[in-house]
Amino acid sequence: MADGDFDLGQLSTNQQEALNQYTQVTNQEIKDAIPLLRRSEWNVQIAIAKFFDGEAPDPLAEHLPTQNIPRASARHENLQESLLSDAVRPHRASPRRQTDAAPRIVPQGQVTSRPPWLLGLLIAPFGWGWKAATTLLRTLLYALTFLPASIRPRAVTSTFSTGFRGTNGRRPLMPRDTAARFKREFDEEYGDNGLPFFEGGIAQAHDLAKKDLKFMLVVLMSPEHDDTECFVKDTLLSQEVIDFVKDPTNNIILWGGNVLDSEAYQVATEYNCTKFPFSALVCLTPKEGSTRMGIVKRLVGPMPPATYLSEIKLAIEKYGPDLDGVRAERTAQEVTRNLRTQQDSAYERSLAIDRERARQRKEAAAAAAAAEKRAREEAEAAVRLEEKRKQWRQWRATTILSEPPASDKNTVRVALKMPEESGIGRIIRRFPQDATMEELYAFVECYDLIQQGSETEDIEKPEDYEHEFKFRIASILPRMVLEPSATITMGEKIGRSCNLIVEDITPDSESESESGDDDEDEEAEED
């Protein structure tokens, strides 16, 4: 895959990881990120620092173009020829002068070190004494502030001056707190105004201007300077300046600072501020470096509001098209990134759908295979059960008690009406009175084998088989189902003789039998 003039496939794995980390933090285009990473020896931290702080010019790179430059040939012409050539030669636009770099300034916190505990123990009394003396002196000076101004010492007034003009006792704060203090003191000194000062440090304003491609207007003031008050009242607080700065179409971030604060003092040092009040217009200069922030305009000293605005507008008109081009590139890059993200999302959704369909097909195939296996096992079990049932019938036919003779008085005479489907009709047979009800059921079950009279003496009882009769025997009047019990004898249940019917067990007959039993139970309860 190629991006611009660079082939990402030629990069190693570590270089691709470094490029990915760098672009995620800086949101810079790949065609600009790869050269910067190469100049940083693929060190992500160094490249990020160069992106935010600006890349210092390389002395060697600046010196190489000056080598082997052919000298211009000497020209000999008189004054008239020179004037004529100057009049005829078209005037070329003067090349743009490189702007001064605007580095990212991070205030350095004060580092305090404690002395060794032994030394601290020795100087502790002196510290307590100094603290007590300064407290007493400040109390005395505070009391002197109530004296009339004519007799009050000037040192007392200057010592207790606070606010925007206060030059003593400015405690170092965090950048956001310092900005809030500057805005509060500015409003207290010059009243409520509409200037939208950035509520944060210079580093945060610098990063925001670089990220959003805006102009950062830095205003540094010194309360000790004589021109500060007139500059603020006549120029900075003029309505046209306030409206221009507040207009969102101008893309201006206003940051102000008091040079008595450490952060503003560092800004004045880095921006080479030599006179107050000082204003600097800072923006991204893509033609001088893809990540370079430069000072495109310096405004020093007091000036009329019209001049102040015209200088700022000229700088914006000069460098605004460059920012518009970068903004268009970022927009196109963002659109491409969003399109790629949408394509990836659509691909992931399609892949998820395909995976779900594959999973469903796999589950359906597994369920079909399981059902087929279960049906096959059930069929095999049914075949085995039928074989054992057939073996049991053959075995049981050999163990049926023989019919007692008619002269035997200890018998039970049974008349059985077989099902019509069997075609057997009515059977009359005698059984011993001590024969169980299961013997009667076994006789009916094996009647066809008994009639055939086949030799089945060598048949054994099947193992692990419990025979179930698929019919029932019931008396006619009153109707009563006789269960195949192995403990109750026929003499106890039937008596001397009885007419019985044999019914096949089917789901319909079972439901009819249950309903008939329920009706009989209800009638018995009503009686």
Coordinates of C-alpha atoms in Angstrom, one line a residue:
M1 CA 0.0 0.0 0.0
A2 CA 1.4 3.4 -1.0
D3 CA 0.6 6.7 0.5
G4 CA 1.8 9.7 -1.5
D5 CA 5.4 9.0 -2.6
F6 CA 6.1 6.6 0.3
D7 CA 5.6 2.8 0.2
L8 CA 4.6 1.7 3.7
G9 CA 5.5 -1.9 2.7
Q10 CA 9.2 -0.9 2.7
L11 CA 9.1 0.1 6.4
S12 CA 10.1 -2.4 9.0
T13 CA 7.7 -3.5 11.8
N14 CA 9.3 -1.2 14.4
Q15 CA 9.1 1.8 11.9
Q16 CA 5.4 1.1 11.2
E17 CA 4.7 1.0 14.9
A18 CA 6.5 4.2 15.4
L19 CA 4.6 5.8 12.5
N20 CA 1.3 4.6 13.9
Q21 CA 2.1 6.0 17.4
Y22 CA 3.2 9.3 16.0
T23 CA 0.2 9.8 13.7
Q24 CA -2.2 8.9 16.6
V25 CA -0.7 11.7 18.8
T26 CA -0.1 14.4 16.2
N27 CA -2.8 13.6 13.6
Q28 CA -0.3 14.6 10.9
E29 CA -0.3 13.3 7.3
I30 CA 1.9 10.3 6.5
K31 CA 3.7 12.1 3.7
D32 CA 4.9 14.7 6.3
A33 CA 5.3 12.3 9.2
I34 CA 7.7 9.9 7.6
P35 CA 10.4 12.6 6.7
L36 CA 10.2 14.0 10.2
L37 CA 10.5 10.5 11.8
R38 CA 13.5 9.8 9.5
R39 CA 15.2 13.0 10.6
S40 CA 14.5 11.9 14.2
E41 CA 16.1 8.5 13.6
W42 CA 12.5 6.9 14.1
N43 CA 12.4 8.1 17.7
V44 CA 8.8 8.8 18.5
Q45 CA 9.4 11.1 21.5
I46 CA 11.9 13.2 19.6
A47 CA 9.6 13.5 16.6
I48 CA 6.6 14.5 18.8
A49 CA 8.7 17.1 20.6
K50 CA 9.8 18.5 17.2
F51 CA 6.1 18.6 16.0
F52 CA 4.9 20.6 19.0
D53 CA 8.0 22.7 19.8
G54 CA 9.1 23.3 16.2
E55 CA 12.1 21.8 14.4
A56 CA 15.3 23.8 14.7
P57 CA 17.1 24.4 11.4
D58 CA 19.9 22.1 10.5
P59 CA 23.2 24.1 10.1
L60 CA 24.6 21.4 7.8
A61 CA 21.5 21.4 5.6
E62 CA 21.7 25.2 5.3
H63 CA 25.4 25.1 4.5
L64 CA 25.3 22.4 1.8
P65 CA 23.3 24.5 -0.8
T66 CA 26.0 27.2 -0.6
Q67 CA 28.6 24.8 -1.9
N68 CA 29.6 24.7 -5.6
I69 CA 27.4 27.7 -6.5
P70 CA 28.8 29.3 -9.8
R71 CA 29.7 32.9 -9.4
A72 CA 27.8 35.3 -11.5
S73 CA 29.8 36.5 -14.5
A74 CA 31.0 40.0 -14.4
R75 CA 29.0 42.5 -16.3
H76 CA 30.3 45.8 -17.7
E77 CA 27.7 48.3 -18.5
N78 CA 27.4 52.0 -18.1
L79 CA 24.8 53.9 -16.0
Q80 CA 22.4 54.4 -19.0
E81 CA 22.3 50.7 -19.8
S82 CA 21.7 49.8 -16.2
L83 CA 18.8 52.2 -15.9
L84 CA 17.4 51.0 -19.1
S85 CA 17.6 47.3 -18.1
D86 CA 16.0 48.1 -14.8
A87 CA 13.1 49.8 -16.5
V88 CA 12.6 47.0 -19.0
R89 CA 13.2 44.1 -16.5
P90 CA 9.9 43.1 -14.8
H91 CA 9.9 43.4 -11.0
R92 CA 9.8 40.0 -9.3
A93 CA 8.0 39.5 -6.1
S94 CA 10.4 39.5 -3.2
P95 CA 10.7 36.1 -1.7
R96 CA 9.0 35.6 1.7
R97 CA 11.4 36.1 4.6
Q98 CA 11.6 33.2 7.0
T99 CA 9.7 34.0 10.2
D100 CA 11.2 33.6 13.7
A101 CA 10.4 30.4 15.4
A102 CA 7.7 30.4 18.1
P103 CA 8.7 27.5 20.4
R104 CA 6.3 25.8 22.7
I105 CA 7.0 27.2 26.2
V106 CA 6.4 25.1 29.2
P107 CA 6.9 27.0 32.5
Q108 CA 9.5 25.5 34.7
G109 CA 8.4 24.9 38.2
Q110 CA 10.5 26.1 41.1
V111 CA 12.8 23.5 42.5
T112 CA 13.2 23.8 46.3
S113 CA 15.6 21.7 48.2
R114 CA 15.7 21.2 51.9
P115 CA 19.0 21.4 53.8
P116 CA 20.1 18.4 55.7
W117 CA 18.2 17.9 58.9
L118 CA 21.2 18.7 61.1
L119 CA 21.8 22.0 59.3
G120 CA 18.1 22.7 59.3
L121 CA 18.0 22.1 63.1
L122 CA 20.8 24.6 63.6
I123 CA 19.3 27.4 61.4
A124 CA 15.7 26.8 62.6
P125 CA 16.0 29.5 65.4
F126 CA 17.3 32.0 62.9
G127 CA 14.3 31.2 60.6
W128 CA 11.9 31.7 63.4
G129 CA 13.5 35.0 64.3
W130 CA 13.4 36.2 60.7
K131 CA 9.7 35.2 60.4
A132 CA 8.8 37.0 63.6
A133 CA 10.8 40.1 62.5
T134 CA 9.1 40.2 59.1
T135 CA 5.7 39.7 60.6
L136 CA 6.3 42.6 63.0
L137 CA 7.6 44.8 60.2
R138 CA 4.6 44.1 58.0
T139 CA 2.2 44.8 60.9
L140 CA 4.0 48.2 61.4
L141 CA 3.9 49.1 57.7
Y142 CA 0.2 48.1 57.6
A143 CA -0.5 50.4 60.5
L144 CA 1.4 53.3 58.7
T145 CA -1.0 53.0 55.7
F146 CA -3.7 54.7 57.7
L147 CA -1.6 57.9 57.9
P148 CA -2.6 60.7 55.6
A149 CA -1.0 60.6 52.2
S150 CA 1.0 63.8 52.8
I151 CA 2.9 62.4 55.7
R152 CA 2.8 58.7 54.7
P153 CA 6.2 57.3 53.5
R154 CA 6.3 56.4 49.8
A155 CA 7.8 53.0 50.6
V156 CA 4.7 52.0 52.5
T157 CA 2.5 52.8 49.5
S158 CA 4.7 50.9 47.1
T159 CA 5.1 47.9 49.4
F160 CA 1.4 47.3 49.7
S161 CA 0.4 48.0 46.2
T162 CA -1.5 45.0 44.8
G163 CA -3.4 44.0 41.7
F164 CA -2.2 44.6 38.1
R165 CA 0.3 47.3 39.1
G166 CA 1.6 45.3 42.1
T167 CA 5.3 44.4 41.8
N168 CA 5.8 42.6 45.0
G169 CA 4.7 39.3 46.4
R170 CA 3.5 37.7 43.2
R171 CA 3.4 34.0 44.1
P172 CA 4.1 31.5 41.3
L173 CA 1.0 29.6 40.3
M174 CA 0.0 27.0 37.8
P175 CA -0.4 28.2 34.2
R176 CA -4.3 28.1 34.3
D177 CA -4.3 29.9 37.7
T178 CA -1.8 32.5 36.4
A179 CA -4.0 33.2 33.4
A180 CA -7.1 33.5 35.7
R181 CA -5.2 35.9 38.0
F182 CA -4.1 38.1 35.0
K183 CA -7.6 38.3 33.7
R184 CA -9.0 39.2 37.1
E185 CA -6.4 41.9 37.7
F186 CA -6.8 43.2 34.2
D187 CA -10.6 43.5 34.7
E188 CA -10.1 45.2 38.1
E189 CA -7.7 47.7 36.6
Y190 CA -9.5 48.6 33.4
G191 CA -13.1 47.5 34.1
D192 CA -15.2 44.9 32.4
N193 CA -14.3 44.4 28.8
G194 CA -15.1 41.9 26.0
L195 CA -11.5 40.7 25.4
P196 CA -11.7 36.9 25.2
F197 CA -8.4 36.1 27.0
F198 CA -7.5 32.4 26.8
E199 CA -7.9 30.8 30.2
G200 CA -4.9 28.6 30.2
G201 CA -1.1 28.5 29.8
I202 CA 0.8 29.6 26.7
A203 CA 1.6 25.9 26.0
Q204 CA -2.1 25.0 25.8
A205 CA -2.8 28.0 23.6
H206 CA 0.1 27.1 21.4
D207 CA -1.1 23.5 21.0
L208 CA -4.7 24.7 20.3
A209 CA -3.6 27.1 17.6
K210 CA -1.5 24.4 15.9
K211 CA -4.3 21.8 16.2
D212 CA -7.1 24.0 15.0
L213 CA -5.0 26.1 12.6
K214 CA -5.7 29.4 14.2
F215 CA -3.7 32.5 14.9
M216 CA -2.4 33.1 18.4
L217 CA -2.2 36.8 19.4
V218 CA 0.2 37.1 22.3
V219 CA 0.0 40.3 24.3
L220 CA 2.7 41.0 26.9
M221 CA 2.4 44.0 29.3
S222 CA 4.6 45.4 32.0
P223 CA 2.8 47.4 34.6
E224 CA 6.0 49.4 35.3
H225 CA 6.1 50.7 31.7
D226 CA 4.7 54.2 31.1
D227 CA 3.0 53.2 27.7
T228 CA 1.1 50.3 29.1
E229 CA -2.0 52.2 30.3
C230 CA -2.4 54.3 27.1
F231 CA -1.9 51.2 24.9
V232 CA -4.5 49.2 26.8
K233 CA -7.1 52.0 27.0
D234 CA -6.6 53.5 23.5
T235 CA -5.7 50.5 21.4
L236 CA -6.4 47.1 23.0
L237 CA -9.8 48.2 24.5
S238 CA -11.0 50.0 21.4
Q239 CA -14.2 48.6 20.1
E240 CA -12.9 47.8 16.6
V241 CA -10.0 45.7 18.1
I242 CA -12.4 43.9 20.5
D243 CA -14.8 43.1 17.7
F244 CA -12.0 41.9 15.4
V245 CA -10.6 39.6 18.1
K246 CA -14.0 38.2 19.1
D247 CA -15.0 37.5 15.5
P248 CA -14.9 33.7 15.2
T249 CA -14.2 33.9 11.4
N250 CA -10.8 35.5 12.1
N251 CA -9.7 32.4 14.1
I252 CA -7.8 34.3 16.8
I253 CA -6.7 33.0 20.2
L254 CA -5.9 35.9 22.5
W255 CA -3.4 35.2 25.3
G256 CA -2.2 37.9 27.6
G257 CA 0.4 37.9 30.3
N258 CA 2.1 40.1 32.9
V259 CA 5.9 40.0 32.6
L260 CA 6.1 40.0 36.4
D261 CA 4.8 36.4 36.2
S262 CA 7.4 33.7 35.5
E263 CA 5.4 32.3 32.5
A264 CA 5.0 35.6 30.7
Y265 CA 8.7 36.5 31.4
Q266 CA 9.8 33.2 29.8
V267 CA 7.6 34.1 26.8
A268 CA 9.2 37.5 26.5
T269 CA 12.6 35.9 26.6
E270 CA 11.9 33.3 24.0
Y271 CA 10.1 35.8 21.7
N272 CA 13.0 38.3 22.0
C273 CA 10.8 41.0 23.4
T274 CA 12.9 44.2 24.0
K275 CA 10.1 46.8 24.4
F276 CA 6.7 47.0 26.0
P277 CA 3.8 46.7 25.3
F278 CA 4.5 43.8 23.0
S279 CA 2.2 41.9 20.7
A280 CA 3.1 38.9 18.5
L281 CA 0.9 37.1 16.0
V282 CA 1.9 33.4 15.9
C283 CA 0.6 30.7 13.6
L284 CA 1.6 27.5 11.8
T285 CA 4.0 28.1 8.9
P286 CA 3.6 25.0 6.6
K287 CA 5.9 26.4 3.9
E288 CA 8.8 26.6 6.4
G289 CA 8.0 23.3 8.1
S290 CA 5.0 21.1 8.4
T291 CA 5.0 21.5 12.2
R292 CA 6.7 24.8 12.6
M293 CA 5.1 27.6 14.5
G294 CA 6.4 31.0 13.6
I295 CA 6.0 34.6 14.7
V296 CA 4.5 36.2 11.6
K297 CA 4.1 39.7 13.0
R298 CA 5.6 41.7 15.9
L299 CA 3.9 44.9 17.2
V300 CA 6.0 46.8 19.6
G301 CA 5.1 50.0 21.5
P302 CA 1.9 52.0 21.5
M303 CA 0.1 52.7 18.2
P304 CA -3.3 53.8 17.0
P305 CA -6.0 51.1 16.8
A306 CA -6.3 51.4 13.0
T307 CA -2.5 50.8 12.6
Y308 CA -2.7 47.9 15.1
L309 CA -5.5 46.2 13.2
S310 CA -4.1 46.9 9.7
E311 CA -0.8 45.2 10.6
I312 CA -2.6 42.2 12.0
K313 CA -4.9 41.9 9.0
L314 CA -2.0 42.1 6.6
A315 CA -0.3 39.2 8.4
I316 CA -3.5 37.2 8.4
E317 CA -4.1 37.8 4.7
K318 CA -0.5 36.8 4.0
Y319 CA -0.4 33.6 5.9
G320 CA -4.1 32.7 6.0
P321 CA -4.1 31.0 2.5
D322 CA -1.4 28.6 3.8
L323 CA -3.5 27.7 6.8
D324 CA -6.5 27.2 4.5
G325 CA -4.5 24.8 2.3
V326 CA -3.5 22.8 5.4
R327 CA -7.0 22.9 6.6
A328 CA -8.3 21.6 3.3
E329 CA -5.7 18.8 3.4
R330 CA -6.7 17.8 6.9
T331 CA -10.3 17.9 5.9
A332 CA -9.6 15.6 2.9
Q333 CA -7.5 13.4 5.1
E334 CA -10.3 13.3 7.7
V335 CA -12.8 12.4 5.0
T336 CA -10.5 9.7 3.7
R337 CA -10.0 8.4 7.3
N338 CA -13.8 8.4 7.9
L339 CA -14.4 6.6 4.6
R340 CA -11.8 4.0 5.5
T341 CA -13.3 3.6 8.9
Q342 CA -16.8 3.2 7.5
Q343 CA -15.4 0.7 5.0
D344 CA -13.7 -1.2 7.8
S345 CA -16.8 -1.1 9.9
A346 CA -18.9 -2.4 7.0
Y347 CA -16.3 -5.1 6.3
E348 CA -16.4 -6.1 10.0
R349 CA -20.2 -6.2 10.0
S350 CA -20.2 -8.3 6.8
L351 CA -17.5 -10.6 8.3
A352 CA -19.6 -10.9 11.5
I353 CA -22.7 -11.8 9.5
D354 CA -20.7 -14.4 7.5
R355 CA -19.3 -15.8 10.7
E356 CA -22.8 -16.0 12.2
R357 CA -24.2 -17.7 9.1
A358 CA -21.3 -20.2 9.2
R359 CA -21.9 -20.8 12.9
Q360 CA -25.6 -21.4 12.2
R361 CA -24.8 -23.7 9.3
K362 CA -22.4 -25.6 11.5
E363 CA -24.9 -25.8 14.3
A364 CA -27.6 -27.0 11.9
A365 CA -25.3 -29.6 10.5
A366 CA -24.3 -30.7 13.9
A367 CA -28.0 -30.8 15.0
A368 CA -28.9 -32.8 11.9
A369 CA -26.0 -35.2 12.5
A370 CA -27.1 -35.6 16.1
A371 CA -30.7 -36.2 15.1
E372 CA -29.6 -38.8 12.5
K373 CA -27.4 -40.5 15.1
R374 CA -30.2 -40.4 17.6
A375 CA -32.7 -41.8 15.1
R376 CA -30.3 -44.6 14.1
E377 CA -29.6 -45.4 17.8
E378 CA -33.4 -45.5 18.5
A379 CA -34.0 -47.7 15.5
E380 CA -31.2 -50.1 16.6
A381 CA -32.6 -50.1 20.1
A382 CA -36.1 -50.8 18.7
V383 CA -34.7 -53.7 16.7
R384 CA -32.9 -55.1 19.8
L385 CA -36.0 -54.6 21.9
E386 CA -38.1 -56.4 19.3
E387 CA -35.6 -59.3 19.2
K388 CA -35.6 -59.6 23.0
R389 CA -39.4 -59.4 23.0
K390 CA -39.6 -62.2 20.4
Q391 CA -37.1 -64.2 22.5
W392 CA -39.1 -63.6 25.7
R393 CA -42.3 -64.8 24.0
Q394 CA -40.6 -68.0 22.8
W395 CA -39.1 -68.6 26.2
R396 CA -42.4 -67.8 28.0
A397 CA -44.4 -70.1 25.8
T398 CA -42.3 -73.0 27.1
T399 CA -43.1 -72.1 30.8
I400 CA -46.9 -71.7 30.4
L401 CA -48.7 -73.9 32.9
S402 CA -50.6 -76.8 31.2
E403 CA -54.4 -76.8 31.3
P404 CA -55.8 -78.8 34.3
P405 CA -58.3 -81.6 33.5
A406 CA -62.0 -81.0 33.7
S407 CA -62.3 -83.2 36.7
D408 CA -60.1 -80.9 38.8
K409 CA -62.2 -78.8 41.1
N410 CA -59.4 -76.3 42.0
T411 CA -59.5 -74.5 38.7
V412 CA -60.6 -71.2 37.3
R413 CA -62.6 -71.3 34.1
V414 CA -61.9 -68.2 31.9
A415 CA -63.6 -67.2 28.7
L416 CA -61.5 -64.8 26.8
K417 CA -62.7 -62.7 23.9
M418 CA -59.7 -61.9 21.8
P419 CA -59.4 -58.6 19.7
E420 CA -61.2 -58.7 16.4
E421 CA -58.0 -57.8 14.5
S422 CA -56.4 -61.0 15.6
G423 CA -59.2 -63.2 14.1
I424 CA -59.0 -65.7 16.9
G425 CA -62.4 -65.1 18.4
R426 CA -63.4 -66.6 21.8
I427 CA -61.1 -68.9 23.9
I428 CA -62.1 -70.9 26.9
R429 CA -59.4 -72.3 29.1
R430 CA -58.9 -73.6 32.7
F431 CA -56.1 -72.4 35.0
P432 CA -55.1 -73.5 38.4
Q433 CA -56.5 -71.3 41.2
D434 CA -53.0 -70.6 42.5
A435 CA -51.9 -69.3 39.0
T436 CA -51.0 -65.6 39.0
M437 CA -52.6 -62.9 36.9
E438 CA -49.3 -62.6 35.0
E439 CA -49.8 -66.2 33.9
L440 CA -53.1 -65.3 32.3
Y441 CA -51.4 -62.3 30.5
A442 CA -48.5 -64.6 29.4
F443 CA -51.0 -67.1 28.0
V444 CA -52.7 -64.5 25.9
E445 CA -49.3 -63.1 24.8
C446 CA -48.0 -66.5 23.7
Y447 CA -51.3 -68.0 22.4
D448 CA -50.2 -68.1 18.8
L449 CA -46.9 -69.8 19.6
I450 CA -48.7 -72.3 21.8
Q451 CA -51.1 -73.1 19.0
Q452 CA -48.2 -73.7 16.6
G453 CA -46.7 -76.1 19.1
S454 CA -43.0 -75.3 18.0
E455 CA -40.1 -76.9 19.9
T456 CA -38.6 -74.1 21.9
E457 CA -37.0 -75.9 24.8
D458 CA -33.6 -74.5 24.2
I459 CA -34.7 -70.8 24.4
E460 CA -33.4 -68.9 27.4
K461 CA -34.9 -65.8 29.0
P462 CA -33.3 -62.6 27.6
E463 CA -31.1 -60.6 30.0
D464 CA -31.7 -57.1 31.0
Y465 CA -35.3 -57.2 29.6
E466 CA -38.5 -56.2 31.3
H467 CA -41.5 -57.4 29.2
E468 CA -44.4 -55.0 28.7
F469 CA -47.8 -56.3 27.6
K470 CA -49.4 -54.3 24.8
F471 CA -52.9 -55.3 25.8
R472 CA -55.1 -55.4 28.9
I473 CA -57.6 -57.8 30.2
A474 CA -60.8 -56.5 31.7
S475 CA -64.0 -58.0 33.1
I476 CA -67.3 -57.1 31.4
L477 CA -69.9 -56.6 34.2
P478 CA -68.8 -54.8 36.2
R479 CA -66.0 -53.5 34.0
M480 CA -62.7 -53.8 35.9
V481 CA -59.2 -53.9 34.4
L482 CA -57.1 -56.9 35.7
E483 CA -53.5 -56.0 36.1
P484 CA -50.7 -58.5 35.3
S485 CA -49.6 -59.0 38.9
A486 CA -47.1 -61.6 39.8
T487 CA -48.3 -62.0 43.4
I488 CA -52.1 -62.0 43.1
T489 CA -53.6 -65.3 42.1
M490 CA -56.4 -65.8 39.6
G491 CA -58.5 -67.5 42.3
E492 CA -58.3 -64.4 44.5
K493 CA -59.0 -62.0 41.7
I494 CA -61.5 -63.9 39.4
G495 CA -63.0 -66.7 41.5
R496 CA -64.4 -69.8 39.9
S497 CA -65.1 -68.5 36.4
C498 CA -65.3 -65.2 34.5
N499 CA -65.9 -63.8 31.1
L500 CA -63.0 -61.5 30.1
I501 CA -62.2 -59.4 27.1
V502 CA -58.7 -58.6 25.7
E503 CA -58.2 -55.0 24.5
D504 CA -55.2 -53.7 22.6
I505 CA -53.5 -50.7 24.3
T506 CA -53.5 -47.6 22.1
P507 CA -53.4 -43.9 23.0
D508 CA -57.1 -43.6 22.1
S509 CA -58.1 -46.5 24.2
E510 CA -55.9 -45.3 27.1
S511 CA -57.6 -41.9 27.1
E512 CA -61.1 -43.4 26.8
S513 CA -60.2 -45.8 29.6
E514 CA -59.0 -42.9 31.8
S515 CA -62.1 -40.9 31.1
G516 CA -64.3 -43.8 31.9
D517 CA -62.5 -44.4 35.1
D518 CA -62.9 -40.8 36.0
D519 CA -66.7 -40.9 35.3
E520 CA -67.0 -44.0 37.4
D521 CA -65.1 -42.3 40.3
E522 CA -67.4 -39.2 40.0
E523 CA -70.5 -41.3 40.1
A524 CA -69.2 -43.2 43.1
E525 CA -68.6 -40.0 44.9
E526 CA -72.1 -38.7 44.1
D527 CA -73.6 -41.9 45.4

